[in-house]
XYZ file of C-alpha atoms in Angstrom:
321
model
C 42.761 34.279 40.120
C 45.034 36.571 42.111
C 48.701 36.031 41.218
C 52.009 37.386 42.434
C 54.441 37.260 39.553
C 58.132 37.424 40.366
C 59.406 35.683 37.283
C 58.431 33.614 34.297
C 55.670 31.170 35.272
C 53.046 29.015 33.574
C 49.472 29.509 34.734
C 46.617 27.084 33.938
C 43.084 28.504 33.991
C 40.294 25.991 34.558
C 37.050 27.209 32.974
C 33.682 25.942 34.081
C 32.079 24.640 30.889
C 29.383 22.021 30.438
C 28.701 19.299 27.889
C 25.029 18.607 27.236
C 23.966 15.077 26.349
C 20.526 15.467 24.727
C 18.324 12.393 24.365
C 15.024 12.451 22.456
C 12.605 9.681 23.457
C 8.959 8.757 22.881
C 6.372 7.732 25.497
C 7.640 4.138 25.345
C 11.168 5.332 26.138
C 12.372 4.544 22.609
C 15.106 6.918 21.477
C 14.318 8.868 18.300
C 17.073 9.389 15.695
C 17.413 12.232 13.172
C 15.759 14.881 15.342
C 16.970 18.426 14.597
C 18.075 20.361 17.693
C 18.408 24.167 17.671
C 19.897 25.714 20.818
C 19.925 29.454 21.567
C 21.135 31.359 24.621
C 21.886 34.876 25.885
C 23.713 36.219 28.933
C 25.161 39.386 30.429
C 28.937 39.643 30.947
C 30.084 40.462 34.478
C 32.844 42.892 33.562
C 31.523 44.897 30.640
C 27.833 44.439 31.523
C 27.144 43.676 27.889
C 24.507 41.367 26.494
C 25.752 38.410 24.490
C 23.907 35.631 22.647
C 24.780 32.512 20.713
C 23.377 29.510 18.895
C 24.262 25.887 18.340
C 22.569 23.063 16.478
C 22.830 19.432 15.546
C 20.888 16.235 14.937
C 20.409 13.173 17.097
C 22.370 10.176 15.860
C 21.091 6.667 15.188
C 20.875 6.072 18.941
C 18.736 9.179 19.457
C 21.465 11.231 21.195
C 23.150 14.570 20.433
C 26.151 15.903 22.366
C 26.749 19.672 22.407
C 29.933 21.116 23.898
C 31.197 23.406 25.316
C 28.275 25.278 26.892
C 28.387 28.079 29.451
C 26.916 27.106 32.837
C 24.586 29.132 35.041
C 22.647 30.647 32.131
C 19.375 29.683 30.437
C 19.000 27.898 27.124
C 16.138 27.460 24.675
C 16.217 24.047 22.976
C 13.837 23.496 20.077
C 13.467 19.931 18.801
C 11.891 19.333 15.403
C 11.142 16.660 12.833
C 10.431 17.488 9.178
C 10.774 21.164 10.099
C 7.986 20.986 12.734
C 8.910 21.878 16.343
C 7.238 19.526 18.823
C 8.424 20.759 22.243
C 7.350 24.417 22.137
C 5.845 24.343 25.649
C 8.801 22.563 27.199
C 11.916 23.967 25.582
C 13.710 26.034 28.252
C 16.590 24.988 30.502
C 17.159 27.472 33.346
C 20.609 27.905 34.943
C 22.473 25.067 33.300
C 24.487 23.405 36.125
C 28.259 23.750 36.192
C 28.833 20.046 35.695
C 31.108 18.216 33.317
C 28.074 16.527 31.724
C 24.400 17.412 31.928
C 21.864 14.879 30.666
C 18.809 16.480 29.030
C 15.804 14.428 27.924
C 13.256 15.715 25.425
C 9.955 13.869 25.050
C 8.654 13.432 21.503
C 4.835 13.477 21.795
C 2.371 10.859 20.570
C -0.376 11.635 18.078
C -3.505 9.560 17.505
C -4.242 8.224 14.046
C -7.806 6.953 13.696
C -8.446 5.236 10.379
C -11.681 3.879 8.961
C -11.114 1.379 6.165
C -13.873 0.935 3.548
C -14.175 -1.102 0.361
C -15.091 -0.087 -3.193
C -18.746 0.173 -2.128
C -17.915 2.309 0.946
C -18.673 -0.616 3.252
C -16.411 -1.108 6.327
C -13.706 -3.772 6.149
C -13.269 -5.692 9.408
C -10.059 -7.488 10.504
C -7.845 -5.603 8.062
C -4.313 -4.780 9.213
C -3.449 -1.076 9.334
C 0.316 -0.508 9.534
C 2.056 2.855 9.976
C 5.789 2.963 9.159
C 7.704 6.159 9.986
C 9.371 7.535 6.849
C 12.757 7.899 8.551
C 12.541 4.264 9.641
C 12.592 2.495 12.976
C 9.121 3.426 14.250
C 6.351 0.994 13.335
C 2.771 0.672 14.594
C -0.122 -1.592 13.571
C -3.626 -2.571 14.603
C -6.652 -4.515 13.323
C -9.852 -2.840 12.184
C -12.974 -3.618 14.215
C -16.432 -4.485 12.900
C -16.930 -0.842 11.877
C -13.670 -0.896 9.891
C -11.927 1.401 12.415
C -8.391 1.069 13.762
C -6.675 3.456 16.204
C -2.887 3.821 16.329
C -0.859 5.860 18.806
C 2.105 7.082 16.768
C 5.091 9.237 17.600
C 5.100 12.727 16.050
C 6.248 12.459 12.418
C 5.369 11.406 8.866
C 4.105 7.897 8.140
C 3.621 5.511 5.259
C 0.275 3.882 6.062
C -0.631 0.533 4.469
C -3.776 -1.578 4.686
C -3.422 -5.355 4.392
C -5.820 -8.269 4.110
C -3.677 -11.306 4.795
C -0.601 -10.847 2.601
C -2.357 -8.577 0.090
C -1.808 -4.817 0.149
C -5.177 -3.100 -0.315
C -4.008 0.523 -0.154
C -0.960 2.652 0.658
C -0.836 6.356 1.486
C 1.172 8.913 3.498
C -0.017 10.952 6.501
C 1.573 13.829 8.424
C 1.038 13.164 12.125
C 1.866 16.564 13.581
C -1.645 16.641 15.065
C -4.236 13.963 15.844
C -5.732 12.674 12.597
C -9.070 11.064 11.718
C -8.904 9.656 8.182
C -10.803 7.335 5.835
C -8.905 4.957 3.567
C -10.848 3.561 0.624
C -9.630 0.238 -0.740
C -10.847 0.393 -4.329
C -9.774 -3.190 -5.099
C -11.701 -4.743 -2.198
C -15.326 -5.916 -2.335
C -15.633 -6.161 -6.119
C -18.214 -8.224 -8.019
C -16.826 -10.005 -11.080
C -19.053 -11.954 -13.471
C -17.559 -14.351 -16.014
C -19.709 -15.126 -19.063
C -18.644 -18.225 -20.981
C -19.759 -18.500 -24.613
C -19.006 -20.818 -27.519
C -17.501 -19.972 -30.907
C -20.813 -18.511 -32.065
C -21.398 -16.496 -28.887
C -23.958 -18.883 -27.395
C -23.860 -19.117 -23.553
C -22.433 -22.320 -22.072
C -23.972 -23.531 -18.820
C -22.385 -25.803 -16.163
C -18.863 -24.736 -17.102
C -16.518 -24.705 -14.126
C -14.972 -21.227 -13.767
C -11.999 -21.010 -11.381
C -10.623 -17.669 -10.217
C -7.095 -17.472 -8.832
C -5.271 -14.611 -7.123
C -1.848 -14.667 -5.518
C -2.173 -14.821 -1.739
C -5.724 -16.251 -1.782
C -7.241 -19.709 -2.140
C -8.791 -20.412 -5.587
C -12.582 -20.022 -5.941
C -14.717 -22.059 -8.351
C -18.325 -21.580 -9.529
C -20.432 -23.301 -12.238
C -21.969 -21.112 -14.916
C -25.752 -20.783 -14.890
C -28.206 -21.002 -17.801
C -27.126 -17.652 -19.234
C -23.489 -18.790 -19.095
C -22.535 -16.560 -16.149
C -20.546 -17.309 -12.999
C -20.621 -14.424 -10.507
C -17.949 -13.946 -7.834
C -18.767 -11.565 -4.973
C -16.413 -9.869 -2.476
C -13.404 -10.200 -4.756
C -10.053 -8.540 -4.115
C -9.033 -7.046 -7.448
C -5.614 -6.818 -9.026
C -3.930 -9.449 -11.193
C -6.362 -12.359 -11.533
C -6.195 -15.610 -13.469
C -9.430 -17.090 -14.798
C -9.579 -20.718 -15.949
C -12.568 -22.471 -17.563
C -13.127 -26.247 -17.377
C -15.806 -28.072 -19.383
C -17.461 -31.268 -18.162
C -15.042 -33.559 -16.345
C -11.932 -31.981 -17.825
C -8.887 -31.845 -15.545
C -7.092 -29.438 -17.855
C -8.589 -26.009 -18.475
C -9.738 -25.352 -22.028
C -9.101 -21.615 -21.593
C -6.853 -19.703 -19.161
C -6.693 -15.911 -19.226
C -5.027 -13.236 -17.076
C -6.745 -9.933 -16.257
C -6.118 -6.860 -14.133
C -9.372 -6.036 -12.354
C -9.769 -2.643 -10.656
C -13.581 -2.358 -10.602
C -16.716 -4.509 -10.651
C -17.139 -5.840 -14.177
C -18.377 -8.609 -16.488
C -15.822 -10.482 -18.560
C -16.755 -12.574 -21.593
C -14.616 -15.593 -22.341
C -15.148 -17.256 -25.721
C -14.418 -20.968 -26.031
C -13.504 -20.989 -29.715
C -12.811 -24.707 -29.681
C -16.485 -25.636 -29.162
C -19.918 -24.919 -30.588
C -23.130 -25.615 -28.692
C -25.363 -27.772 -30.893
C -28.715 -29.051 -29.603
C -27.467 -28.687 -26.038
C -24.248 -30.593 -26.726
C -20.757 -29.209 -27.106
C -19.206 -30.122 -30.409
C -15.632 -29.316 -31.298
C -15.487 -26.568 -33.884
C -13.058 -28.533 -36.035
C -15.388 -31.547 -36.135
C -18.386 -29.354 -36.924
C -16.422 -27.658 -39.679
C -15.503 -31.029 -41.139
C -19.141 -32.164 -41.037
C -20.277 -28.923 -42.670
C -17.651 -29.273 -45.406
C -18.752 -32.856 -46.052
C -22.417 -31.862 -46.136
C -21.730 -28.942 -48.456
C -19.677 -31.231 -50.698
C -22.460 -33.832 -50.797
C -25.090 -31.199 -51.520
C -22.982 -29.698 -54.277
C -22.396 -33.143 -55.727
C -26.133 -33.851 -55.691
C -26.895 -30.540 -57.337
C -24.316 -31.198 -60.023
C -25.739 -34.663 -60.619
C -29.295 -33.348 -60.864
C -28.179 -30.625 -63.253
C -26.242 -33.113 -65.356
C -29.167 -35.499 -65.608
C -31.478 -32.658 -66.510
C -29.147 -31.613 -69.325
C -28.877 -35.145 -70.658
C -32.652 -35.938 -70.578
C -33.989 -36.131 -74.260
C -36.627 -33.638 -75.268
C -40.057 -34.920 -76.515
C -40.593 -34.456 -80.264
C -43.475 -32.245 -81.353
C -46.383 -33.822 -83.309
């Protein structure tokens, strides 16, 4: 400004400065919160011909926006955007000749990375129709897909870190964490899925009981029932492990004679002893009744032995000639 000063005056200088409104979005135009922004710049002064530089930084708010002010116009800026310390816009981070406007809207695209997951069971066999869900650790971003016949699911996720869960219905089969700073191809093994559990039912003496109704219950699944075979075993295939309840019914009983809870994390055989019964000549006899019969028989036998001994003692001896 050129001024002619003839007395005391007040002069207002209007400086051309710019406010940058920085939005970070993904490919679906969803704004990304908690993105770290580092801004650097350098310029040459017009009067002293000196080189100057400066920095500024901040983080996008819950709406995915960061406002930086004041900024010098007509110079270039380098804007690096990062999540979890990883810069994701290296090839698109320069703003040339920032316009001399009151507000300049700048949009930064957060890239998408592909997560390909193959889900297998305890026997390394693919699990079809399982739900694979990826939840961004900072919250807000959520992706899911079903596995195909080969157990594979593909998710297109925004750059970041994810908690990945595998579900079958309402049951969580596995949970892990992946860094998606690059495309990932991973295998998730669900150790609790596809188990074989055999239940062997035996009586008080360890004899196998056939035709016993064994019912297996697990929260989130319908109960499964199988009759024991000749060797007293009921085998359940393709079981989802975890906390299981096993109930055994004998004959036409409506109330289980034994109910036990187990935590199953591998294929196994479980022996359940029905202490209330003893298998006798193919029939189940209550242990208490058998014990009573045995006591009576032992008592009778002892009584007979005592009587025989007594009579033998009392029998007169033949006199010698």
